[in-house]
PDB file of C-alpha atoms in Angstrom:
ATOM      1  CA  UNK A  29      89.726 121.806 101.804  1.00  0.00           C
ATOM      2  CA  UNK A  30      86.330 120.814 103.172  1.00  0.00           C
ATOM      3  CA  UNK A  31      85.982 118.765 106.343  1.00  0.00           C
ATOM      4  CA  UNK A  32      86.979 115.147 105.686  1.00  0.00           C
ATOM      5  CA  UNK A  33      84.160 112.629 105.685  1.00  0.00           C
ATOM      6  CA  UNK A  34      86.110 109.376 105.833  1.00  0.00           C
ATOM      7  CA  UNK A  35      87.097 108.180 109.279  1.00  0.00           C
ATOM      8  CA  UNK A  36      90.763 107.585 108.450  1.00  0.00           C
ATOM      9  CA  UNK A  37      91.163 111.160 107.237  1.00  0.00           C
ATOM     10  CA  UNK A  38      89.513 112.448 110.401  1.00  0.00           C
ATOM     11  CA  UNK A  39      92.107 110.442 112.344  1.00  0.00           C
ATOM     12  CA  UNK A  40      94.896 112.068 110.310  1.00  0.00           C
ATOM     13  CA  UNK A  41      95.752 108.895 108.408  1.00  0.00           C
ATOM     14  CA  UNK A  42      96.138 108.833 104.631  1.00  0.00           C
ATOM     15  CA  UNK A  43      94.334 106.247 102.514  1.00  0.00           C
ATOM     16  CA  UNK A  44      97.563 104.383 101.741  1.00  0.00           C
ATOM     17  CA  UNK A  45      98.413 104.168 105.443  1.00  0.00           C
ATOM     18  CA  UNK A  46      94.872 102.994 106.175  1.00  0.00           C
ATOM     19  CA  UNK A  47      95.067 100.274 103.499  1.00  0.00           C
ATOM     20  CA  UNK A  48      98.462  99.124 104.778  1.00  0.00           C
ATOM     21  CA  UNK A  49      97.211  98.997 108.368  1.00  0.00           C
ATOM     22  CA  UNK A  50      94.119  97.052 107.296  1.00  0.00           C
ATOM     23  CA  UNK A  51      96.170  94.482 105.367  1.00  0.00           C
ATOM     24  CA  UNK A  52      98.597  94.206 108.278  1.00  0.00           C
ATOM     25  CA  UNK A  53      95.693  93.465 110.649  1.00  0.00           C
ATOM     26  CA  UNK A  54      94.397  90.738 108.331  1.00  0.00           C
ATOM     27  CA  UNK A  55      97.886  89.196 108.173  1.00  0.00           C
ATOM     28  CA  UNK A  56      98.182  89.288 111.958  1.00  0.00           C
ATOM     29  CA  UNK A  57      94.876  87.405 112.230  1.00  0.00           C
ATOM     30  CA  UNK A  58      96.169  84.457 110.198  1.00  0.00           C
ATOM     31  CA  UNK A  59      97.187  81.134 111.711  1.00  0.00           C
ATOM     32  CA  UNK A  60     100.655  79.601 111.480  1.00  0.00           C
ATOM     33  CA  UNK A  61     102.408  78.744 109.154  1.00  0.00           C
ATOM     34  CA  UNK A  62     100.561  81.159 106.846  1.00  0.00           C
ATOM     35  CA  UNK A  63     101.044  83.975 109.367  1.00  0.00           C
ATOM     36  CA  UNK A  64     104.861  84.102 109.404  1.00  0.00           C
ATOM     37  CA  UNK A  65     104.923  83.763 105.608  1.00  0.00           C
ATOM     38  CA  UNK A  66     102.491  86.651 105.200  1.00  0.00           C
ATOM     39  CA  UNK A  67     104.160  88.831 107.859  1.00  0.00           C
ATOM     40  CA  UNK A  68     107.398  88.694 105.858  1.00  0.00           C
ATOM     41  CA  UNK A  69     105.600  90.746 103.202  1.00  0.00           C
ATOM     42  CA  UNK A  70     105.277  93.822 105.348  1.00  0.00           C
ATOM     43  CA  UNK A  71     108.715  94.421 106.824  1.00  0.00           C
ATOM     44  CA  UNK A  72     110.771  97.231 105.342  1.00  0.00           C
ATOM     45  CA  UNK A  73     113.577  99.579 106.265  1.00  0.00           C
ATOM     46  CA  UNK A  74     115.276 102.487 104.536  1.00  0.00           C
ATOM     47  CA  UNK A  75     117.082 105.736 105.254  1.00  0.00           C
ATOM     48  CA  UNK A  76     115.454 109.011 104.298  1.00  0.00           C
ATOM     49  CA  UNK A  77     117.090 112.414 103.939  1.00  0.00           C
ATOM     50  CA  UNK A  78     115.630 115.786 103.092  1.00  0.00           C
ATOM     51  CA  UNK A  79     117.842 118.072 101.034  1.00  0.00           C
ATOM     52  CA  UNK A  80     118.117 121.847 101.266  1.00  0.00           C
ATOM     53  CA  UNK A  81     120.184 124.004  98.889  1.00  0.00           C
ATOM     54  CA  UNK A  82     122.033 121.017  97.487  1.00  0.00           C
ATOM     55  CA  UNK A  83     123.050 119.723 100.932  1.00  0.00           C
ATOM     56  CA  UNK A  84     121.893 116.394 102.245  1.00  0.00           C
ATOM     57  CA  UNK A  85     120.208 116.556 105.640  1.00  0.00           C
ATOM     58  CA  UNK A  86     120.480 114.034 108.418  1.00  0.00           C
ATOM     59  CA  UNK A  87     119.506 110.467 107.609  1.00  0.00           C
ATOM     60  CA  UNK A  88     116.448 109.090 109.391  1.00  0.00           C
ATOM     61  CA  UNK A  89     115.883 105.371 109.682  1.00  0.00           C
ATOM     62  CA  UNK A  90     112.354 104.539 108.552  1.00  0.00           C
ATOM     63  CA  UNK A  91     111.217 101.047 109.563  1.00  0.00           C
ATOM     64  CA  UNK A  92     107.513 101.581 110.083  1.00  0.00           C
ATOM     65  CA  UNK A  93     104.700 103.658 108.629  1.00  0.00           C
ATOM     66  CA  UNK A  94     104.469 105.642 111.875  1.00  0.00           C
ATOM     67  CA  UNK A  95     107.851 107.227 111.177  1.00  0.00           C
ATOM     68  CA  UNK A  96     106.971 108.227 107.611  1.00  0.00           C
ATOM     69  CA  UNK A  97     106.887 111.974 106.949  1.00  0.00           C
ATOM     70  CA  UNK A  98     108.288 112.916 110.392  1.00  0.00           C
TER      71      UNK A  98
ATOM     72  CA  UNK B  24     128.528  84.636  91.692  1.00  0.00           C
ATOM     73  CA  UNK B  25     126.581  84.174  88.501  1.00  0.00           C
ATOM     74  CA  UNK B  26     124.729  81.261  90.076  1.00  0.00           C
ATOM     75  CA  UNK B  27     123.806  83.417  93.100  1.00  0.00           C
ATOM     76  CA  UNK B  28     122.508  86.195  90.839  1.00  0.00           C
ATOM     77  CA  UNK B  29     120.587  83.676  88.722  1.00  0.00           C
ATOM     78  CA  UNK B  30     118.856  82.298  91.830  1.00  0.00           C
ATOM     79  CA  UNK B  31     117.998  85.816  93.044  1.00  0.00           C
ATOM     80  CA  UNK B  32     116.762  86.771  89.578  1.00  0.00           C
ATOM     81  CA  UNK B  33     114.227  83.966  89.713  1.00  0.00           C
ATOM     82  CA  UNK B  34     112.759  85.435  92.900  1.00  0.00           C
ATOM     83  CA  UNK B  35     112.746  88.959  91.461  1.00  0.00           C
ATOM     84  CA  UNK B  36     111.056  87.728  88.271  1.00  0.00           C
ATOM     85  CA  UNK B  37     108.297  86.157  90.366  1.00  0.00           C
ATOM     86  CA  UNK B  38     107.746  89.347  92.366  1.00  0.00           C
ATOM     87  CA  UNK B  39     107.741  91.385  89.138  1.00  0.00           C
ATOM     88  CA  UNK B  40     105.065  89.125  87.595  1.00  0.00           C
ATOM     89  CA  UNK B  41     102.897  89.625  90.677  1.00  0.00           C
ATOM     90  CA  UNK B  42     103.444  93.390  90.538  1.00  0.00           C
ATOM     91  CA  UNK B  43     102.474  93.571  86.839  1.00  0.00           C
ATOM     92  CA  UNK B  44      99.179  91.798  87.502  1.00  0.00           C
ATOM     93  CA  UNK B  45      98.549  94.052  90.497  1.00  0.00           C
ATOM     94  CA  UNK B  46      99.383  97.251  88.628  1.00  0.00           C
ATOM     95  CA  UNK B  47      97.378  96.601  85.434  1.00  0.00           C
ATOM     96  CA  UNK B  48      94.625  99.020  86.441  1.00  0.00           C
ATOM     97  CA  UNK B  49      97.080 101.896  86.903  1.00  0.00           C
ATOM     98  CA  UNK B  50      98.062 102.041  83.234  1.00  0.00           C
ATOM     99  CA  UNK B  51      94.444 102.727  82.314  1.00  0.00           C
ATOM    100  CA  UNK B  52      94.486 105.858  84.473  1.00  0.00           C
ATOM    101  CA  UNK B  53      97.973 107.261  84.012  1.00  0.00           C
ATOM    102  CA  UNK B  54      98.820 105.829  80.575  1.00  0.00           C
ATOM    103  CA  UNK B  55     101.269 103.165  79.407  1.00  0.00           C
ATOM    104  CA  UNK B  56     104.928 103.566  80.427  1.00  0.00           C
ATOM    105  CA  UNK B  57     107.013 105.211  77.712  1.00  0.00           C
ATOM    106  CA  UNK B  58     110.522 104.479  76.480  1.00  0.00           C
ATOM    107  CA  UNK B  59     113.094 107.022  77.634  1.00  0.00           C
ATOM    108  CA  UNK B  60     115.273 106.310  74.613  1.00  0.00           C
ATOM    109  CA  UNK B  61     113.126 108.306  72.176  1.00  0.00           C
ATOM    110  CA  UNK B  62     111.452 110.687  74.633  1.00  0.00           C
ATOM    111  CA  UNK B  63     111.252 114.435  73.974  1.00  0.00           C
ATOM    112  CA  UNK B  64     109.381 115.154  77.256  1.00  0.00           C
ATOM    113  CA  UNK B  65     107.191 117.695  75.458  1.00  0.00           C
ATOM    114  CA  UNK B  66     104.053 116.273  77.074  1.00  0.00           C
ATOM    115  CA  UNK B  67     105.356 116.995  80.583  1.00  0.00           C
ATOM    116  CA  UNK B  68     103.871 119.984  82.431  1.00  0.00           C
ATOM    117  CA  UNK B  69     105.775 123.041  83.733  1.00  0.00           C
ATOM    118  CA  UNK B  70     106.830 121.662  87.123  1.00  0.00           C
ATOM    119  CA  UNK B  71     107.689 117.990  87.565  1.00  0.00           C
ATOM    120  CA  UNK B  72     109.082 115.804  90.309  1.00  0.00           C
ATOM    121  CA  UNK B  73     111.440 113.218  88.848  1.00  0.00           C
ATOM    122  CA  UNK B  74     111.664 109.965  90.801  1.00  0.00           C
ATOM    123  CA  UNK B  75     114.595 107.881  89.494  1.00  0.00           C
ATOM    124  CA  UNK B  76     114.559 104.335  90.875  1.00  0.00           C
ATOM    125  CA  UNK B  77     118.159 103.180  91.254  1.00  0.00           C
ATOM    126  CA  UNK B  78     119.823 100.555  93.411  1.00  0.00           C
ATOM    127  CA  UNK B  79     121.969 100.672  96.535  1.00  0.00           C
ATOM    128  CA  UNK B  80     124.506  98.115  95.377  1.00  0.00           C
ATOM    129  CA  UNK B  81     127.031  98.257  92.572  1.00  0.00           C
ATOM    130  CA  UNK B  82     128.555  95.526  90.389  1.00  0.00           C
ATOM    131  CA  UNK B  83     125.451  95.461  88.216  1.00  0.00           C
ATOM    132  CA  UNK B  84     126.587  96.973  84.918  1.00  0.00           C
ATOM    133  CA  UNK B  85     125.102 100.241  83.764  1.00  0.00           C
ATOM    134  CA  UNK B  86     121.708  99.926  85.474  1.00  0.00           C
ATOM    135  CA  UNK B  87     122.127 103.048  87.625  1.00  0.00           C
ATOM    136  CA  UNK B  88     124.127 105.058  85.093  1.00  0.00           C
ATOM    137  CA  UNK B  89     121.401 104.656  82.458  1.00  0.00           C
ATOM    138  CA  UNK B  90     118.791 106.046  84.833  1.00  0.00           C
ATOM    139  CA  UNK B  91     120.893 108.964  86.119  1.00  0.00           C
ATOM    140  CA  UNK B  92     121.863 109.845  82.543  1.00  0.00           C
ATOM    141  CA  UNK B  93     118.164 109.817  81.623  1.00  0.00           C
ATOM    142  CA  UNK B  94     117.425 112.179  84.520  1.00  0.00           C
ATOM    143  CA  UNK B  95     120.175 114.565  83.374  1.00  0.00           C
ATOM    144  CA  UNK B  96     118.889 114.469  79.776  1.00  0.00           C
ATOM    145  CA  UNK B  97     115.306 114.991  80.966  1.00  0.00           C
ATOM    146  CA  UNK B  98     116.244 118.054  83.041  1.00  0.00           C
ATOM    147  CA  UNK B  99     118.210 119.428  80.079  1.00  0.00           C
ATOM    148  CA  UNK B 100     115.216 118.912  77.757  1.00  0.00           C
ATOM    149  CA  UNK B 101     112.802 120.453  80.262  1.00  0.00           C
ATOM    150  CA  UNK B 102     115.033 123.502  80.746  1.00  0.00           C
ATOM    151  CA  UNK B 103     115.229 124.046  76.994  1.00  0.00           C
ATOM    152  CA  UNK B 104     111.404 124.033  76.951  1.00  0.00           C
ATOM    153  CA  UNK B 105     111.265 126.562  79.812  1.00  0.00           C
ATOM    154  CA  UNK B 106     110.105 123.986  82.356  1.00  0.00           C
ATOM    155  CA  UNK B 107     111.498 123.023  85.732  1.00  0.00           C
ATOM    156  CA  UNK B 108     111.987 119.782  87.651  1.00  0.00           C
ATOM    157  CA  UNK B 109     113.074 118.604  91.078  1.00  0.00           C
ATOM    158  CA  UNK B 110     114.391 115.178  92.030  1.00  0.00           C
ATOM    159  CA  UNK B 111     113.421 112.652  94.698  1.00  0.00           C
ATOM    160  CA  UNK B 112     115.989 109.907  94.238  1.00  0.00           C
ATOM    161  CA  UNK B 113     115.633 106.307  95.367  1.00  0.00           C
ATOM    162  CA  UNK B 114     118.842 104.304  95.769  1.00  0.00           C
ATOM    163  CA  UNK B 115     122.300 105.229  97.003  1.00  0.00           C
ATOM    164  CA  UNK B 116     124.018 104.855  93.622  1.00  0.00           C
ATOM    165  CA  UNK B 117     121.594 107.270  91.989  1.00  0.00           C
ATOM    166  CA  UNK B 118     122.057 109.727  94.856  1.00  0.00           C
ATOM    167  CA  UNK B 119     125.849 109.598  94.477  1.00  0.00           C
ATOM    168  CA  UNK B 120     125.745 110.172  90.726  1.00  0.00           C
ATOM    169  CA  UNK B 121     123.105 112.912  90.741  1.00  0.00           C
ATOM    170  CA  UNK B 122     124.389 115.003  93.668  1.00  0.00           C
ATOM    171  CA  UNK B 123     127.461 116.065  91.665  1.00  0.00           C
ATOM    172  CA  UNK B 124     125.463 117.627  88.826  1.00  0.00           C
ATOM    173  CA  UNK B 125     121.976 118.274  90.191  1.00  0.00           C
ATOM    174  CA  UNK B 126     122.514 118.399  93.956  1.00  0.00           C
ATOM    175  CA  UNK B 127     120.496 121.634  94.156  1.00  0.00           C
ATOM    176  CA  UNK B 128     117.488 119.923  92.560  1.00  0.00           C
ATOM    177  CA  UNK B 129     117.370 116.959  94.937  1.00  0.00           C
ATOM    178  CA  UNK B 130     114.627 117.386  97.540  1.00  0.00           C
ATOM    179  CA  UNK B 131     114.502 113.889  98.989  1.00  0.00           C
ATOM    180  CA  UNK B 132     116.669 110.790  98.955  1.00  0.00           C
ATOM    181  CA  UNK B 133     115.704 107.284  99.983  1.00  0.00           C
ATOM    182  CA  UNK B 134     118.710 105.022 100.436  1.00  0.00           C
ATOM    183  CA  UNK B 135     119.746 101.661 101.904  1.00  0.00           C
ATOM    184  CA  UNK B 136     116.375 100.235 100.969  1.00  0.00           C
ATOM    185  CA  UNK B 137     115.768  96.716 102.244  1.00  0.00           C
ATOM    186  CA  UNK B 138     115.672  94.151  99.476  1.00  0.00           C
ATOM    187  CA  UNK B 139     113.470  92.455  98.295  1.00  0.00           C
ATOM    188  CA  UNK B 140     110.834  95.161  98.375  1.00  0.00           C
ATOM    189  CA  UNK B 141     107.130  94.771  99.111  1.00  0.00           C
ATOM    190  CA  UNK B 142     103.938  96.794  98.875  1.00  0.00           C
ATOM    191  CA  UNK B 143     104.369  98.255 102.370  1.00  0.00           C
ATOM    192  CA  UNK B 144     107.742  99.632 101.305  1.00  0.00           C
ATOM    193  CA  UNK B 145     106.126 101.213  98.231  1.00  0.00           C
ATOM    194  CA  UNK B 146     103.428 102.682 100.498  1.00  0.00           C
ATOM    195  CA  UNK B 147     106.101 104.162 102.792  1.00  0.00           C
ATOM    196  CA  UNK B 148     108.041 105.663  99.874  1.00  0.00           C
ATOM    197  CA  UNK B 149     104.839 107.091  98.342  1.00  0.00           C
ATOM    198  CA  UNK B 150     103.858 108.562 101.732  1.00  0.00           C
ATOM    199  CA  UNK B 151     107.345 110.114 102.039  1.00  0.00           C
ATOM    200  CA  UNK B 152     106.949 111.669  98.588  1.00  0.00           C
ATOM    201  CA  UNK B 153     103.528 113.063  99.488  1.00  0.00           C
ATOM    202  CA  UNK B 154     104.805 114.324 102.859  1.00  0.00           C
ATOM    203  CA  UNK B 155     107.681 116.146 101.146  1.00  0.00           C
ATOM    204  CA  UNK B 156     105.303 118.011  98.857  1.00  0.00           C
ATOM    205  CA  UNK B 157     104.765 115.777  95.817  1.00  0.00           C
ATOM    206  CA  UNK B 158     101.223 117.157  95.595  1.00  0.00           C
ATOM    207  CA  UNK B 159     102.573 120.624  94.711  1.00  0.00           C
ATOM    208  CA  UNK B 160     103.979 119.387  91.413  1.00  0.00           C
ATOM    209  CA  UNK B 161     102.079 119.238  88.121  1.00  0.00           C
ATOM    210  CA  UNK B 162     103.297 115.690  87.534  1.00  0.00           C
ATOM    211  CA  UNK B 163     105.388 112.958  89.128  1.00  0.00           C
ATOM    212  CA  UNK B 164     107.684 111.204  86.664  1.00  0.00           C
ATOM    213  CA  UNK B 165     108.979 107.786  87.717  1.00  0.00           C
ATOM    214  CA  UNK B 166     112.081 106.644  85.819  1.00  0.00           C
ATOM    215  CA  UNK B 167     113.068 103.007  86.091  1.00  0.00           C
ATOM    216  CA  UNK B 168     114.633 100.027  84.361  1.00  0.00           C
ATOM    217  CA  UNK B 169     112.038  97.757  82.772  1.00  0.00           C
ATOM    218  CA  UNK B 170     113.055  94.114  82.673  1.00  0.00           C
ATOM    219  CA  UNK B 171     112.533  92.446  79.288  1.00  0.00           C
ATOM    220  CA  UNK B 172     114.465  89.179  79.581  1.00  0.00           C
ATOM    221  CA  UNK B 173     117.586  87.923  81.357  1.00  0.00           C
ATOM    222  CA  UNK B 174     119.804  89.762  78.875  1.00  0.00           C
ATOM    223  CA  UNK B 175     117.771  92.873  78.042  1.00  0.00           C
ATOM    224  CA  UNK B 176     116.211  95.769  79.920  1.00  0.00           C
ATOM    225  CA  UNK B 177     114.940  99.173  78.820  1.00  0.00           C
ATOM    226  CA  UNK B 178     114.648 102.506  80.571  1.00  0.00           C
ATOM    227  CA  UNK B 179     111.037 103.628  80.860  1.00  0.00           C
ATOM    228  CA  UNK B 180     109.159 106.499  82.467  1.00  0.00           C
ATOM    229  CA  UNK B 181     105.658 106.902  83.841  1.00  0.00           C
ATOM    230  CA  UNK B 182     103.879 110.211  84.243  1.00  0.00           C
ATOM    231  CA  UNK B 183     101.418 110.535  87.112  1.00  0.00           C
ATOM    232  CA  UNK B 184      99.347 113.698  86.938  1.00  0.00           C
ATOM    233  CA  UNK B 185      96.959 114.744  89.687  1.00  0.00           C
ATOM    234  CA  UNK B 186      93.257 114.155  89.035  1.00  0.00           C
ATOM    235  CA  UNK B 187      91.459 117.440  88.604  1.00  0.00           C
ATOM    236  CA  UNK B 188      87.979 115.957  88.481  1.00  0.00           C
ATOM    237  CA  UNK B 189      87.113 118.041  85.411  1.00  0.00           C
ATOM    238  CA  UNK B 190      88.421 118.823  81.927  1.00  0.00           C
ATOM    239  CA  UNK B 191      88.814 116.811  78.723  1.00  0.00           C
ATOM    240  CA  UNK B 192      91.947 114.862  79.670  1.00  0.00           C
ATOM    241  CA  UNK B 193      90.407 113.661  82.933  1.00  0.00           C
ATOM    242  CA  UNK B 194      90.226 109.838  82.909  1.00  0.00           C
ATOM    243  CA  UNK B 195      87.482 109.564  85.545  1.00  0.00           C
ATOM    244  CA  UNK B 196      85.073 112.103  84.082  1.00  0.00           C
ATOM    245  CA  UNK B 197      82.461 109.505  83.129  1.00  0.00           C
ATOM    246  CA  UNK B 198      82.273 108.100  86.664  1.00  0.00           C
ATOM    247  CA  UNK B 199      79.939 109.137  89.417  1.00  0.00           C
ATOM    248  CA  UNK B 200      81.042 108.845  93.014  1.00  0.00           C
ATOM    249  CA  UNK B 201      79.026 107.628  95.944  1.00  0.00           C
ATOM    250  CA  UNK B 202      79.050 109.278  98.479  1.00  0.00           C
ATOM    251  CA  UNK B 203      79.434 112.556  96.667  1.00  0.00           C
ATOM    252  CA  UNK B 204      82.907 113.422  97.945  1.00  0.00           C
ATOM    253  CA  UNK B 205      84.699 113.315  94.630  1.00  0.00           C
ATOM    254  CA  UNK B 206      87.699 115.427  95.658  1.00  0.00           C
ATOM    255  CA  UNK B 207      88.427 113.143  98.614  1.00  0.00           C
ATOM    256  CA  UNK B 208      88.024 109.973  96.581  1.00  0.00           C
ATOM    257  CA  UNK B 209      90.317 111.372  93.897  1.00  0.00           C
ATOM    258  CA  UNK B 210      92.963 112.261  96.502  1.00  0.00           C
ATOM    259  CA  UNK B 211      92.790 108.719  97.892  1.00  0.00           C
ATOM    260  CA  UNK B 212      92.946 107.245  94.408  1.00  0.00           C
ATOM    261  CA  UNK B 213      95.889 109.481  93.525  1.00  0.00           C
ATOM    262  CA  UNK B 214      97.828 108.240  96.576  1.00  0.00           C
ATOM    263  CA  UNK B 215      97.015 104.638  95.813  1.00  0.00           C
ATOM    264  CA  UNK B 216      97.941 105.085  92.134  1.00  0.00           C
ATOM    265  CA  UNK B 217     101.330 106.526  93.109  1.00  0.00           C
ATOM    266  CA  UNK B 218     101.957 103.642  95.534  1.00  0.00           C
ATOM    267  CA  UNK B 219     100.949 101.052  92.949  1.00  0.00           C
ATOM    268  CA  UNK B 220     103.159 102.612  90.269  1.00  0.00           C
ATOM    269  CA  UNK B 221     106.138 102.822  92.635  1.00  0.00           C
ATOM    270  CA  UNK B 222     105.575  99.187  93.653  1.00  0.00           C
ATOM    271  CA  UNK B 223     105.576  98.034  90.021  1.00  0.00           C
ATOM    272  CA  UNK B 224     108.555 100.224  89.023  1.00  0.00           C
ATOM    273  CA  UNK B 225     110.555  99.048  92.048  1.00  0.00           C
ATOM    274  CA  UNK B 226     109.937  95.370  91.236  1.00  0.00           C
ATOM    275  CA  UNK B 227     110.690  95.881  87.540  1.00  0.00           C
ATOM    276  CA  UNK B 228     113.876  97.750  88.446  1.00  0.00           C
ATOM    277  CA  UNK B 229     114.943  95.025  90.904  1.00  0.00           C
ATOM    278  CA  UNK B 230     114.541  92.306  88.239  1.00  0.00           C
ATOM    279  CA  UNK B 231     116.467  94.396  85.676  1.00  0.00           C
ATOM    280  CA  UNK B 232     119.224  95.048  88.234  1.00  0.00           C
ATOM    281  CA  UNK B 233     119.547  91.366  89.058  1.00  0.00           C
ATOM    282  CA  UNK B 234     119.638  90.346  85.369  1.00  0.00           C
ATOM    283  CA  UNK B 235     122.307  92.969  84.731  1.00  0.00           C
ATOM    284  CA  UNK B 236     124.258  91.744  87.763  1.00  0.00           C
ATOM    285  CA  UNK B 237     124.063  88.195  86.449  1.00  0.00           C
ATOM    286  CA  UNK B 238     125.601  89.291  83.119  1.00  0.00           C
ATOM    287  CA  UNK B 239     128.215  91.395  84.930  1.00  0.00           C
ATOM    288  CA  UNK B 240     129.161  88.469  87.178  1.00  0.00           C
ATOM    289  CA  UNK B 241     129.374  86.123  84.189  1.00  0.00           C
ATOM    290  CA  UNK B 242     131.755  88.553  82.481  1.00  0.00           C
ATOM    291  CA  UNK B 243     133.710  88.981  85.707  1.00  0.00           C
ATOM    292  CA  UNK B 244     134.099  85.184  86.082  1.00  0.00           C
ATOM    293  CA  UNK B 245     135.187  84.935  82.433  1.00  0.00           C
ATOM    294  CA  UNK B 246     137.710  87.760  82.801  1.00  0.00           C
ATOM    295  CA  UNK B 247     139.030  86.322  86.073  1.00  0.00           C
ATOM    296  CA  UNK B 248     139.452  82.925  84.348  1.00  0.00           C
ATOM    297  CA  UNK B 249     141.408  84.551  81.522  1.00  0.00           C
ATOM    298  CA  UNK B 250     143.542  86.468  84.031  1.00  0.00           C
ATOM    299  CA  UNK B 251     144.268  83.267  85.994  1.00  0.00           C
ATOM    300  CA  UNK B 252     145.286  81.559  82.725  1.00  0.00           C
ATOM    301  CA  UNK B 253     147.657  84.339  81.667  1.00  0.00           C
ATOM    302  CA  UNK B 254     149.193  84.658  85.157  1.00  0.00           C
ATOM    303  CA  UNK B 255     149.692  80.873  85.422  1.00  0.00           C
ATOM    304  CA  UNK B 256     151.488  80.948  82.059  1.00  0.00           C
ATOM    305  CA  UNK B 257     153.693  83.826  83.253  1.00  0.00           C
ATOM    306  CA  UNK B 258     154.460  81.979  86.509  1.00  0.00           C
ATOM    307  CA  UNK B 259     155.380  78.768  84.695  1.00  0.00           C
ATOM    308  CA  UNK B 260     157.620  80.679  82.286  1.00  0.00           C
ATOM    309  CA  UNK B 261     159.444  82.364  85.178  1.00  0.00           C
ATOM    310  CA  UNK B 262     159.769  79.006  86.990  1.00  0.00           C
ATOM    311  CA  UNK B 263     161.111  77.347  83.864  1.00  0.00           C
ATOM    312  CA  UNK B 264     163.586  80.204  83.326  1.00  0.00           C
ATOM    313  CA  UNK B 265     164.856  79.826  86.902  1.00  0.00           C
ATOM    314  CA  UNK B 266     165.287  76.058  86.521  1.00  0.00           C
ATOM    315  CA  UNK B 267     167.105  76.561  83.210  1.00  0.00           C
ATOM    316  CA  UNK B 268     169.423  79.162  84.786  1.00  0.00           C
ATOM    317  CA  UNK B 269     170.203  76.845  87.706  1.00  0.00           C
ATOM    318  CA  UNK B 270     170.916  73.948  85.338  1.00  0.00           C
ATOM    319  CA  UNK B 271     173.245  76.122  83.269  1.00  0.00           C
ATOM    320  CA  UNK B 272     175.062  77.196  86.456  1.00  0.00           C
ATOM    321  CA  UNK B 273     175.464  73.554  87.618  1.00  0.00           C
ATOM    322  CA  UNK B 274     176.657  72.389  84.198  1.00  0.00           C
ATOM    323  CA  UNK B 275     179.016  75.366  83.907  1.00  0.00           C
ATOM    324  CA  UNK B 276     180.349  74.673  87.408  1.00  0.00           C
ATOM    325  CA  UNK B 277     180.853  70.964  86.641  1.00  0.00           C
ATOM    326  CA  UNK B 278     182.571  71.822  83.371  1.00  0.00           C
ATOM    327  CA  UNK B 279     184.864  74.277  85.172  1.00  0.00           C
ATOM    328  CA  UNK B 280     185.867  71.575  87.725  1.00  0.00           C
ATOM    329  CA  UNK B 281     186.614  69.096  84.937  1.00  0.00           C
ATOM    330  CA  UNK B 282     188.977  71.603  83.313  1.00  0.00           C
TER     331      UNK B 282
END
């Protein structure tokens, strides 16, 4: 692949992560009560497991985009 | 319980409506969702990643079973056509049902997902899929329950193929890109398309699950009512029989004393 030209790719961030971070920043800049209502739209949590040869690996708790893919 | 499900369904319906409006553009690029019921899967390429969207909770009728059965049928059809598929399952119920038959095909599982979902969750799931090698597949096939009304839902699938940037089937061939970094833009668009499709499928699936749960809870309440009725009748009969026996004993005893 050629050298990335967009700044988020240069920083090692995917477009989806960049969009999510941007929307999160906009939400954080809101005033109350709109802020707490909007912030509720970005919380999430799930468990992720990678499987090898039909065996489930260890579960990892994912509650932020920083933990995704690690 | 039915009332609780009905209240939750209203919220899920609202989120689904928002997701449909948000995801309208995606159908133009990756095609309309197709019904699983009459699918032959002949249009699917040689190597696919199946993403069944199931739930983490039970007591919701056949919502999860329909999807896992569809996955099994799809893999069977693909094998008969000489194609291969792996699975990245979302939802604990789907994981439990698929690991028995296709455990060797599962590459990723996402369970105990917080409900209700949001776009950030879809972004995280899409990023997980990409991080676990979704880009190496010829197509990503999302299988989900599509909500129709409070009593009906269908199983649908969406095929997301990577943009090649050339060829006849390429949807973005007529477009020019500024700046001229088409491959990068297409990669970004591909990621965003996957996120958007997962977001819509997740919301549709959540509404279908809740509607199915509402029906299941209604049936459960009805069955419990019938069971209470039959047990009350049995109890009263036993009580009556005991009273009758006691009366007979007293009368017999009194008659014996008189003699």
